Amino acid sequence: MKKHLYTLTLTSALLLGAADKAQAAGNFGVGLGLFNGSTEYKDIDTEVYVLPVLMYEGENFSISPTRAEYHVQFNSNMWASAIGALRLQGYQAEDNTTFKGMDDRDIGVDLGASVNYYSQEIGFVSVEWLTDISDQSEGNEFSAIWAFPIEGQALTITPSVFWRWQSEDLITYYYGVKQKEATATRAAYTAESASTFGGALSFDYKLTDSVILFSEISAYSLDDEVKNSPLVDNDKDFGYGASVGFIYRF
């Protein structure tokens, strides 16, 4: 199974897992989505994936497709969250000739925490820290996001922007080349830490009291520490993601 950047964007993950926290409704939802996203790695074709969507939002606990969170409320607008998340990055050596002779880079499991704020005037603001606990990258990630839901009677439009910093260990694990993996056409490479800026625009339409249609488009920058990797198409400056689907809430 190929495991490139088949993740929801940071915006999707945070909004599904936390943006409704201000309402704390407590509900369970299942659905289906089409997901598409670019990959930085060489010679990997972009594909569309049909994936199930599972989510739960309770007073103190939430689950979204790639993460689970436990919330501690400070007041009506502010809360902290303990986070467990999957990092769906990586590749297998057999994926294509770019990775021939490389060790596999596997899915990671992160633990972390966030501090979150939501108000109708300011929108949603979150700062987050994650660290790998699966003995894969052993790296860290810090991120910040601002999102502003614009709510209509049935349609909610949410523009957002985010910044993400990833440590040297994390970037080197997924984009580095070990000395033993180096060849005449693939030099050894050790990366430094990297930063990413991006934005997204999501749409949620309440078709019925139970059925929600969702879609999102996003774009993000690529740091030179990623682009300089011999595994990466260095003529790419940006990546993108897109999704569309539905959720049935019980």
PDB file of C-alpha atoms in Angstrom:
ATOM      1  CA  MET A   1       0.000   0.000   0.000  1.00  0.00           C
ATOM      2  CA  LYS A   2       1.376   3.417  -0.941  1.00  0.00           C
ATOM      3  CA  LYS A   3       1.489   5.903   1.925  1.00  0.00           C
ATOM      4  CA  HIS A   4       2.370   9.316   0.543  1.00  0.00           C
ATOM      5  CA  LEU A   5       0.678  12.526   1.706  1.00  0.00           C
ATOM      6  CA  TYR A   6      -2.846  11.090   1.790  1.00  0.00           C
ATOM      7  CA  THR A   7      -3.803  13.166   4.823  1.00  0.00           C
ATOM      8  CA  LEU A   8      -6.597  15.583   5.394  1.00  0.00           C
ATOM      9  CA  THR A   9      -5.204  19.067   5.631  1.00  0.00           C
ATOM     10  CA  LEU A  10      -4.420  20.500   9.025  1.00  0.00           C
ATOM     11  CA  THR A  11      -7.503  22.678   8.615  1.00  0.00           C
ATOM     12  CA  SER A  12      -9.816  19.709   8.108  1.00  0.00           C
ATOM     13  CA  ALA A  13      -8.396  17.774  11.026  1.00  0.00           C
ATOM     14  CA  LEU A  14      -8.642  20.661  13.463  1.00  0.00           C
ATOM     15  CA  LEU A  15     -12.065  21.821  12.365  1.00  0.00           C
ATOM     16  CA  LEU A  16     -13.580  18.344  12.374  1.00  0.00           C
ATOM     17  CA  GLY A  17     -12.056  17.577  15.741  1.00  0.00           C
ATOM     18  CA  ALA A  18     -12.440  20.878  17.524  1.00  0.00           C
ATOM     19  CA  ALA A  19     -14.276  23.709  15.803  1.00  0.00           C
ATOM     20  CA  ASP A  20     -17.664  22.391  16.928  1.00  0.00           C
ATOM     21  CA  LYS A  21     -16.360  22.235  20.499  1.00  0.00           C
ATOM     22  CA  ALA A  22     -17.935  25.609  21.187  1.00  0.00           C
ATOM     23  CA  GLN A  23     -21.314  23.971  20.597  1.00  0.00           C
ATOM     24  CA  ALA A  24     -20.417  20.637  22.292  1.00  0.00           C
ATOM     25  CA  ALA A  25     -23.396  18.923  20.715  1.00  0.00           C
ATOM     26  CA  GLY A  26     -22.426  15.289  21.194  1.00  0.00           C
ATOM     27  CA  ASN A  27     -23.086  13.306  18.031  1.00  0.00           C
ATOM     28  CA  PHE A  28     -21.742  10.481  15.893  1.00  0.00           C
ATOM     29  CA  GLY A  29     -21.324  10.594  12.129  1.00  0.00           C
ATOM     30  CA  VAL A  30     -20.303   8.280   9.286  1.00  0.00           C
ATOM     31  CA  GLY A  31     -19.824   9.107   5.648  1.00  0.00           C
ATOM     32  CA  LEU A  32     -17.801   8.779   2.493  1.00  0.00           C
ATOM     33  CA  GLY A  33     -15.375  11.121   0.792  1.00  0.00           C
ATOM     34  CA  LEU A  34     -13.245  11.577  -2.301  1.00  0.00           C
ATOM     35  CA  PHE A  35      -9.728  12.745  -1.437  1.00  0.00           C
ATOM     36  CA  ASN A  36      -6.992  13.997  -3.737  1.00  0.00           C
ATOM     37  CA  GLY A  37      -3.666  15.578  -2.943  1.00  0.00           C
ATOM     38  CA  SER A  38      -0.307  16.278  -4.501  1.00  0.00           C
ATOM     39  CA  THR A  39       2.855  14.495  -3.438  1.00  0.00           C
ATOM     40  CA  GLU A  40       6.318  15.996  -3.413  1.00  0.00           C
ATOM     41  CA  TYR A  41       8.054  12.717  -4.250  1.00  0.00           C
ATOM     42  CA  LYS A  42       9.329  12.073  -7.775  1.00  0.00           C
ATOM     43  CA  ASP A  43       7.438   9.946 -10.284  1.00  0.00           C
ATOM     44  CA  ILE A  44       4.305   9.494  -8.157  1.00  0.00           C
ATOM     45  CA  ASP A  45       1.041   9.963 -10.025  1.00  0.00           C
ATOM     46  CA  THR A  46      -1.733  11.909  -8.337  1.00  0.00           C
ATOM     47  CA  GLU A  47      -4.701   9.667  -7.567  1.00  0.00           C
ATOM     48  CA  VAL A  48      -8.213  10.092  -6.191  1.00  0.00           C
ATOM     49  CA  TYR A  49      -9.097   7.954  -3.166  1.00  0.00           C
ATOM     50  CA  VAL A  50     -12.550   6.970  -1.929  1.00  0.00           C
ATOM     51  CA  LEU A  51     -12.350   6.669   1.844  1.00  0.00           C
ATOM     52  CA  PRO A  52     -14.823   6.229   4.701  1.00  0.00           C
ATOM     53  CA  VAL A  53     -15.215   9.113   7.147  1.00  0.00           C
ATOM     54  CA  LEU A  54     -15.868   8.489  10.834  1.00  0.00           C
ATOM     55  CA  MET A  55     -16.334  11.215  13.419  1.00  0.00           C
ATOM     56  CA  TYR A  56     -17.676  11.722  16.911  1.00  0.00           C
ATOM     57  CA  GLU A  57     -18.114  14.956  18.820  1.00  0.00           C
ATOM     58  CA  GLY A  58     -18.969  14.784  22.508  1.00  0.00           C
ATOM     59  CA  GLU A  59     -18.689  17.214  25.369  1.00  0.00           C
ATOM     60  CA  ASN A  60     -15.082  16.247  26.143  1.00  0.00           C
ATOM     61  CA  PHE A  61     -14.027  13.789  23.434  1.00  0.00           C
ATOM     62  CA  SER A  62     -13.879  13.885  19.641  1.00  0.00           C
ATOM     63  CA  ILE A  63     -12.733  11.609  16.822  1.00  0.00           C
ATOM     64  CA  SER A  64     -12.034  12.637  13.239  1.00  0.00           C
ATOM     65  CA  PRO A  65     -10.506  10.605  10.384  1.00  0.00           C
ATOM     66  CA  THR A  66      -6.866  10.798  11.510  1.00  0.00           C
ATOM     67  CA  ARG A  67      -7.017  11.904  15.141  1.00  0.00           C
ATOM     68  CA  ALA A  68      -8.695  11.661  18.524  1.00  0.00           C
ATOM     69  CA  GLU A  69      -8.842  14.460  21.102  1.00  0.00           C
ATOM     70  CA  TYR A  70      -9.814  14.861  24.740  1.00  0.00           C
ATOM     71  CA  HIS A  71     -10.908  18.399  25.606  1.00  0.00           C
ATOM     72  CA  VAL A  72     -10.633  20.309  28.866  1.00  0.00           C
ATOM     73  CA  GLN A  73     -12.785  23.433  28.897  1.00  0.00           C
ATOM     74  CA  PHE A  74     -11.367  26.606  30.466  1.00  0.00           C
ATOM     75  CA  ASN A  75     -14.382  28.794  29.765  1.00  0.00           C
ATOM     76  CA  SER A  76     -17.093  29.142  27.122  1.00  0.00           C
ATOM     77  CA  ASN A  77     -14.564  30.206  24.487  1.00  0.00           C
ATOM     78  CA  MET A  78     -11.270  28.510  25.363  1.00  0.00           C
ATOM     79  CA  TRP A  79     -10.167  24.898  25.860  1.00  0.00           C
ATOM     80  CA  ALA A  80      -7.105  22.648  25.761  1.00  0.00           C
ATOM     81  CA  SER A  81      -6.931  19.280  24.026  1.00  0.00           C
ATOM     82  CA  ALA A  82      -4.811  16.161  24.420  1.00  0.00           C
ATOM     83  CA  ILE A  83      -4.256  14.697  20.944  1.00  0.00           C
ATOM     84  CA  GLY A  84      -3.482  11.309  19.416  1.00  0.00           C
ATOM     85  CA  ALA A  85      -2.953  11.416  15.646  1.00  0.00           C
ATOM     86  CA  LEU A  86      -1.806   9.322  12.707  1.00  0.00           C
ATOM     87  CA  ARG A  87       0.872  10.756  10.414  1.00  0.00           C
ATOM     88  CA  LEU A  88       0.021   9.274   7.020  1.00  0.00           C
ATOM     89  CA  GLN A  89       3.280  10.101   5.308  1.00  0.00           C
ATOM     90  CA  GLY A  90       5.954   7.891   3.828  1.00  0.00           C
ATOM     91  CA  TYR A  91       6.583   5.365   1.105  1.00  0.00           C
ATOM     92  CA  GLN A  92       7.619   1.809   0.432  1.00  0.00           C
ATOM     93  CA  ALA A  93      10.774   0.965  -1.491  1.00  0.00           C
ATOM     94  CA  GLU A  94       8.744  -0.909  -4.106  1.00  0.00           C
ATOM     95  CA  ASP A  95       6.548   2.084  -4.922  1.00  0.00           C
ATOM     96  CA  ASN A  96       8.772   3.144  -7.830  1.00  0.00           C
ATOM     97  CA  THR A  97      12.390   3.391  -8.971  1.00  0.00           C
ATOM     98  CA  THR A  98      12.945   6.628  -7.010  1.00  0.00           C
ATOM     99  CA  PHE A  99      12.878   4.604  -3.773  1.00  0.00           C
ATOM    100  CA  LYS A 100      14.734   1.497  -4.995  1.00  0.00           C
ATOM    101  CA  GLY A 101      17.289   0.550  -2.345  1.00  0.00           C
ATOM    102  CA  MET A 102      15.708   2.803   0.304  1.00  0.00           C
ATOM    103  CA  ASP A 103      14.351   1.658   3.642  1.00  0.00           C
ATOM    104  CA  ASP A 104      10.575   2.023   3.916  1.00  0.00           C
ATOM    105  CA  ARG A 105       9.307   5.177   5.620  1.00  0.00           C
ATOM    106  CA  ASP A 106       6.270   4.213   7.649  1.00  0.00           C
ATOM    107  CA  ILE A 107       3.115   5.788   9.044  1.00  0.00           C
ATOM    108  CA  GLY A 108       3.783   7.467  12.379  1.00  0.00           C
ATOM    109  CA  VAL A 109       1.733   7.864  15.546  1.00  0.00           C
ATOM    110  CA  ASP A 110       1.867  11.228  17.309  1.00  0.00           C
ATOM    111  CA  LEU A 111       0.827  12.443  20.727  1.00  0.00           C
ATOM    112  CA  GLY A 112       0.492  16.085  21.611  1.00  0.00           C
ATOM    113  CA  ALA A 113      -1.633  18.930  22.879  1.00  0.00           C
ATOM    114  CA  SER A 114      -3.282  22.124  21.699  1.00  0.00           C
ATOM    115  CA  VAL A 115      -4.743  25.303  23.118  1.00  0.00           C
ATOM    116  CA  ASN A 116      -7.829  26.530  21.267  1.00  0.00           C
ATOM    117  CA  TYR A 117     -10.058  29.591  21.210  1.00  0.00           C
ATOM    118  CA  TYR A 118     -13.324  30.264  19.386  1.00  0.00           C
ATOM    119  CA  SER A 119     -15.627  33.271  19.211  1.00  0.00           C
ATOM    120  CA  GLN A 120     -18.006  34.582  16.565  1.00  0.00           C
ATOM    121  CA  GLU A 121     -16.003  37.806  16.343  1.00  0.00           C
ATOM    122  CA  ILE A 122     -12.500  36.330  15.988  1.00  0.00           C
ATOM    123  CA  GLY A 123     -13.182  32.843  14.681  1.00  0.00           C
ATOM    124  CA  PHE A 124     -11.159  29.752  15.574  1.00  0.00           C
ATOM    125  CA  VAL A 125      -7.515  30.029  16.708  1.00  0.00           C
ATOM    126  CA  SER A 126      -5.357  27.059  17.711  1.00  0.00           C
ATOM    127  CA  VAL A 127      -1.712  26.367  18.537  1.00  0.00           C
ATOM    128  CA  GLU A 128      -0.605  22.744  18.605  1.00  0.00           C
ATOM    129  CA  TRP A 129       2.399  20.527  19.389  1.00  0.00           C
ATOM    130  CA  LEU A 130       2.824  16.911  18.245  1.00  0.00           C
ATOM    131  CA  THR A 131       5.668  14.440  18.817  1.00  0.00           C
ATOM    132  CA  ASP A 132       6.236  11.001  17.293  1.00  0.00           C
ATOM    133  CA  ILE A 133       5.831   8.096  19.742  1.00  0.00           C
ATOM    134  CA  SER A 134       6.005   5.234  17.216  1.00  0.00           C
ATOM    135  CA  ASP A 135       9.806   5.187  16.886  1.00  0.00           C
ATOM    136  CA  GLN A 136       9.577   6.274  13.255  1.00  0.00           C
ATOM    137  CA  SER A 137      10.731   9.875  12.748  1.00  0.00           C
ATOM    138  CA  GLU A 138      11.099  10.692  16.479  1.00  0.00           C
ATOM    139  CA  GLY A 139      10.377  14.238  15.335  1.00  0.00           C
ATOM    140  CA  ASN A 140       8.270  17.159  16.532  1.00  0.00           C
ATOM    141  CA  GLU A 141       5.781  19.490  14.909  1.00  0.00           C
ATOM    142  CA  PHE A 142       4.393  22.866  15.977  1.00  0.00           C
ATOM    143  CA  SER A 143       1.493  24.495  14.162  1.00  0.00           C
ATOM    144  CA  ALA A 144      -0.862  27.432  14.368  1.00  0.00           C
ATOM    145  CA  ILE A 145      -4.149  27.918  12.562  1.00  0.00           C
ATOM    146  CA  TRP A 146      -6.771  30.623  12.197  1.00  0.00           C
ATOM    147  CA  ALA A 147     -10.165  29.843  10.670  1.00  0.00           C
ATOM    148  CA  PHE A 148     -13.269  31.973  10.363  1.00  0.00           C
ATOM    149  CA  PRO A 149     -16.556  30.104   9.789  1.00  0.00           C
ATOM    150  CA  ILE A 150     -19.126  32.188   7.884  1.00  0.00           C
ATOM    151  CA  GLU A 151     -22.431  30.564   8.727  1.00  0.00           C
ATOM    152  CA  GLY A 152     -25.611  30.813   6.670  1.00  0.00           C
ATOM    153  CA  GLN A 153     -28.931  29.056   7.126  1.00  0.00           C
ATOM    154  CA  ALA A 154     -27.653  25.872   5.453  1.00  0.00           C
ATOM    155  CA  LEU A 155     -24.188  26.696   4.081  1.00  0.00           C
ATOM    156  CA  THR A 156     -21.046  27.362   6.126  1.00  0.00           C
ATOM    157  CA  ILE A 157     -17.951  28.705   4.337  1.00  0.00           C
ATOM    158  CA  THR A 158     -14.677  28.592   6.259  1.00  0.00           C
ATOM    159  CA  PRO A 159     -11.510  30.284   5.015  1.00  0.00           C
ATOM    160  CA  SER A 160      -8.382  29.459   7.013  1.00  0.00           C
ATOM    161  CA  VAL A 161      -4.633  29.972   7.091  1.00  0.00           C
ATOM    162  CA  PHE A 162      -1.996  27.938   8.884  1.00  0.00           C
ATOM    163  CA  TRP A 163       1.728  27.768   9.678  1.00  0.00           C
ATOM    164  CA  ARG A 164       3.544  24.546  10.496  1.00  0.00           C
ATOM    165  CA  TRP A 165       7.127  23.908  11.698  1.00  0.00           C
ATOM    166  CA  GLN A 166       8.639  20.422  11.546  1.00  0.00           C
ATOM    167  CA  SER A 167      11.862  19.360  13.224  1.00  0.00           C
ATOM    168  CA  GLU A 168      15.071  18.149  11.571  1.00  0.00           C
ATOM    169  CA  ASP A 169      14.371  14.545  12.646  1.00  0.00           C
ATOM    170  CA  LEU A 170      10.926  14.534  11.072  1.00  0.00           C
ATOM    171  CA  ILE A 171      11.989  16.109   7.761  1.00  0.00           C
ATOM    172  CA  THR A 172      15.074  13.892   7.483  1.00  0.00           C
ATOM    173  CA  TYR A 173      13.055  10.719   8.130  1.00  0.00           C
ATOM    174  CA  TYR A 174      10.596  11.343   5.287  1.00  0.00           C
ATOM    175  CA  TYR A 175      12.849  13.212   2.833  1.00  0.00           C
ATOM    176  CA  GLY A 176      16.407  12.304   3.807  1.00  0.00           C
ATOM    177  CA  VAL A 177      18.734   9.739   2.247  1.00  0.00           C
ATOM    178  CA  LYS A 178      20.961   7.670   4.539  1.00  0.00           C
ATOM    179  CA  GLN A 179      24.588   7.068   3.615  1.00  0.00           C
ATOM    180  CA  LYS A 180      23.838   3.384   2.945  1.00  0.00           C
ATOM    181  CA  GLU A 181      20.954   4.404   0.640  1.00  0.00           C
ATOM    182  CA  ALA A 182      23.055   6.750  -1.497  1.00  0.00           C
ATOM    183  CA  THR A 183      23.762   5.853  -5.132  1.00  0.00           C
ATOM    184  CA  ALA A 184      25.456   7.508  -8.095  1.00  0.00           C
ATOM    185  CA  THR A 185      22.184   9.294  -8.898  1.00  0.00           C
ATOM    186  CA  ARG A 186      20.888   9.726  -5.323  1.00  0.00           C
ATOM    187  CA  ALA A 187      23.189  11.588  -2.963  1.00  0.00           C
ATOM    188  CA  ALA A 188      23.052  11.191   0.803  1.00  0.00           C
ATOM    189  CA  TYR A 189      20.900  13.938   2.299  1.00  0.00           C
ATOM    190  CA  THR A 190      20.251  15.171   5.822  1.00  0.00           C
ATOM    191  CA  ALA A 191      17.667  17.933   6.164  1.00  0.00           C
ATOM    192  CA  GLU A 192      17.252  20.708   8.696  1.00  0.00           C
ATOM    193  CA  SER A 193      13.933  21.853  10.172  1.00  0.00           C
ATOM    194  CA  ALA A 194      11.326  23.230   7.778  1.00  0.00           C
ATOM    195  CA  SER A 195       8.342  25.577   7.836  1.00  0.00           C
ATOM    196  CA  THR A 196       5.165  25.507   5.764  1.00  0.00           C
ATOM    197  CA  PHE A 197       2.547  28.187   5.169  1.00  0.00           C
ATOM    198  CA  GLY A 198      -0.830  27.421   3.678  1.00  0.00           C
ATOM    199  CA  GLY A 199      -4.483  28.187   3.373  1.00  0.00           C
ATOM    200  CA  ALA A 200      -7.756  26.390   2.785  1.00  0.00           C
ATOM    201  CA  LEU A 201     -11.356  27.059   1.901  1.00  0.00           C
ATOM    202  CA  SER A 202     -13.997  24.613   3.106  1.00  0.00           C
ATOM    203  CA  PHE A 203     -17.737  24.360   2.444  1.00  0.00           C
ATOM    204  CA  ASP A 204     -20.285  22.520   4.583  1.00  0.00           C
ATOM    205  CA  TYR A 205     -23.886  22.300   3.392  1.00  0.00           C
ATOM    206  CA  LYS A 206     -26.690  21.041   5.635  1.00  0.00           C
ATOM    207  CA  LEU A 207     -28.742  19.019   3.170  1.00  0.00           C
ATOM    208  CA  THR A 208     -31.067  17.700   5.890  1.00  0.00           C
ATOM    209  CA  ASP A 209     -30.997  17.653   9.688  1.00  0.00           C
ATOM    210  CA  SER A 210     -28.796  14.541   9.450  1.00  0.00           C
ATOM    211  CA  VAL A 211     -26.870  14.822   6.170  1.00  0.00           C
ATOM    212  CA  ILE A 212     -23.948  17.238   5.794  1.00  0.00           C
ATOM    213  CA  LEU A 213     -22.147  17.707   2.455  1.00  0.00           C
ATOM    214  CA  PHE A 214     -18.529  18.844   2.751  1.00  0.00           C
ATOM    215  CA  SER A 215     -15.742  19.948   0.434  1.00  0.00           C
ATOM    216  CA  GLU A 216     -12.378  21.621   0.829  1.00  0.00           C
ATOM    217  CA  ILE A 217      -9.515  22.903  -1.273  1.00  0.00           C
ATOM    218  CA  SER A 218      -6.123  23.805   0.170  1.00  0.00           C
ATOM    219  CA  ALA A 219      -2.639  24.851  -0.883  1.00  0.00           C
ATOM    220  CA  TYR A 220       0.651  25.008   1.008  1.00  0.00           C
ATOM    221  CA  SER A 221       4.247  26.052   0.396  1.00  0.00           C
ATOM    222  CA  LEU A 222       7.222  23.694   0.226  1.00  0.00           C
ATOM    223  CA  ASP A 223      10.314  24.548   2.234  1.00  0.00           C
ATOM    224  CA  ASP A 224      13.740  24.385   0.575  1.00  0.00           C
ATOM    225  CA  GLU A 225      14.704  21.609   3.027  1.00  0.00           C
ATOM    226  CA  VAL A 226      12.037  19.461   1.352  1.00  0.00           C
ATOM    227  CA  LYS A 227      12.665  20.623  -2.227  1.00  0.00           C
ATOM    228  CA  ASN A 228      16.419  19.984  -1.937  1.00  0.00           C
ATOM    229  CA  SER A 229      15.884  16.288  -1.231  1.00  0.00           C
ATOM    230  CA  PRO A 230      16.971  13.988  -4.092  1.00  0.00           C
ATOM    231  CA  LEU A 231      13.635  12.187  -3.591  1.00  0.00           C
ATOM    232  CA  VAL A 232      11.587  15.292  -4.407  1.00  0.00           C
ATOM    233  CA  ASP A 233      10.644  17.139  -7.579  1.00  0.00           C
ATOM    234  CA  ASN A 234      12.552  20.329  -6.793  1.00  0.00           C
ATOM    235  CA  ASP A 235      10.645  22.376  -9.381  1.00  0.00           C
ATOM    236  CA  LYS A 236       7.530  22.258  -7.187  1.00  0.00           C
ATOM    237  CA  ASP A 237       6.977  25.230  -4.909  1.00  0.00           C
ATOM    238  CA  PHE A 238       3.499  24.358  -3.671  1.00  0.00           C
ATOM    239  CA  GLY A 239       1.335  21.373  -2.830  1.00  0.00           C
ATOM    240  CA  TYR A 240      -2.430  21.073  -2.799  1.00  0.00           C
ATOM    241  CA  GLY A 241      -5.269  19.005  -1.399  1.00  0.00           C
ATOM    242  CA  ALA A 242      -8.952  18.610  -2.221  1.00  0.00           C
ATOM    243  CA  SER A 243     -11.854  16.654  -0.794  1.00  0.00           C
ATOM    244  CA  VAL A 244     -15.607  16.257  -1.255  1.00  0.00           C
ATOM    245  CA  GLY A 245     -18.100  13.961   0.438  1.00  0.00           C
ATOM    246  CA  PHE A 246     -20.920  13.598   2.926  1.00  0.00           C
ATOM    247  CA  ILE A 247     -21.443  12.781   6.593  1.00  0.00           C
ATOM    248  CA  TYR A 248     -24.604  11.302   8.117  1.00  0.00           C
ATOM    249  CA  ARG A 249     -25.010  12.439  11.730  1.00  0.00           C
ATOM    250  CA  PHE A 250     -27.001  10.298  14.150  1.00  0.00           C
TER     251      PHE A 250
END
